[in-house]
Amino acid sequence: MGNFLQYLTMGIEHILSGYDHLLFLCGLIIARMSKLDILKVLTAFTVGHCMTLALSSLELVSLPPSIIEPLIALSIVYITIENLFLKKLNHRWIVTLFFGLIHGFGFSEILRGTLSDEFVVPLFSFNLGVEVGQIMVLAAVLPLIWAFKQTKLDERILVSGGSAVVACFGLYWFVERMTQQFL
């Protein structure tokens, strides 16, 4: 049980300190989508990152952080571009599944090399911790977004303004991560 709780806590702490992953999620949910579409998108993100988290943590598939980290930053920028310029986001879950695969590589960095032959419980509990952390953030953020959408203010203020702020962070992280590679 101690191992389970240790990895569960690691997963929660990892997502709560992973501001890039959290801003990606916020960028997803501020878009003009129904609650069902938001659920589809969040499920696609979870499925995507669970797959690569497992494969990469077990060292079956790997990509270096020098590639993954800039791609995570670009995923944030891409989502905000969609928010700003696409009127309909009918198939956003497909894009989110792909980006979930990329983010899963980022999640796996903390687990690589720590898993032994008995990897099922640590992998499961870490992933569960990531999900618990995401749910905690979404439980705080979604009601605020829905409350804002119920006001008489134009929803475009939230989508455009929020997306612009999130995009700035994504661009900053992209430049920072690319610069670190060449210094």
PDB file of N, CA and C in Angstrom, residues 148-149 151-159:
ATOM      1  N   PHE A 148     -18.679  32.301 -15.871  1.00  0.00           N
ATOM      2  CA  PHE A 148     -18.377  33.420 -16.759  1.00  0.00           C
ATOM      3  C   PHE A 148     -19.248  33.346 -18.008  1.00  0.00           C
ATOM      4  N   LYS A 149     -19.433  32.138 -18.529  1.00  0.00           N
ATOM      5  CA  LYS A 149     -20.235  31.979 -19.742  1.00  0.00           C
ATOM      6  C   LYS A 149     -21.707  32.303 -19.501  1.00  0.00           C
ATOM      7  N   THR A 151     -22.729  34.863 -17.679  1.00  0.00           N
ATOM      8  CA  THR A 151     -22.889  36.307 -17.518  1.00  0.00           C
ATOM      9  C   THR A 151     -23.312  36.925 -18.840  1.00  0.00           C
ATOM     10  N   LYS A 152     -23.625  38.200 -18.793  1.00  0.00           N
ATOM     11  CA  LYS A 152     -24.022  38.898 -20.010  1.00  0.00           C
ATOM     12  C   LYS A 152     -22.822  39.330 -20.841  1.00  0.00           C
ATOM     13  N   LEU A 153     -21.632  39.103 -20.309  1.00  0.00           N
ATOM     14  CA  LEU A 153     -20.430  39.450 -21.069  1.00  0.00           C
ATOM     15  C   LEU A 153     -20.296  38.515 -22.266  1.00  0.00           C
ATOM     16  N   ASP A 154     -19.733  39.015 -23.301  1.00  0.00           N
ATOM     17  CA  ASP A 154     -19.541  38.236 -24.511  1.00  0.00           C
ATOM     18  C   ASP A 154     -18.555  37.098 -24.242  1.00  0.00           C
ATOM     19  N   GLU A 155     -18.955  35.891 -24.599  1.00  0.00           N
ATOM     20  CA  GLU A 155     -18.108  34.712 -24.391  1.00  0.00           C
ATOM     21  C   GLU A 155     -16.772  34.840 -25.122  1.00  0.00           C
ATOM     22  N   ARG A 156     -16.759  35.611 -26.196  1.00  0.00           N
ATOM     23  CA  ARG A 156     -15.507  35.780 -26.945  1.00  0.00           C
ATOM     24  C   ARG A 156     -14.424  36.444 -26.106  1.00  0.00           C
ATOM     25  N   ILE A 157     -14.826  37.228 -25.103  1.00  0.00           N
ATOM     26  CA  ILE A 157     -13.833  37.855 -24.218  1.00  0.00           C
ATOM     27  C   ILE A 157     -13.051  36.770 -23.489  1.00  0.00           C
ATOM     28  N   LEU A 158     -13.770  35.800 -22.948  1.00  0.00           N
ATOM     29  CA  LEU A 158     -13.114  34.700 -22.241  1.00  0.00           C
ATOM     30  C   LEU A 158     -12.256  33.881 -23.193  1.00  0.00           C
ATOM     31  N   VAL A 159     -12.831  33.482 -24.317  1.00  0.00           N
ATOM     32  CA  VAL A 159     -12.112  32.617 -25.251  1.00  0.00           C
ATOM     33  C   VAL A 159     -10.912  33.344 -25.838  1.00  0.00           C
TER      34      VAL A 159
END
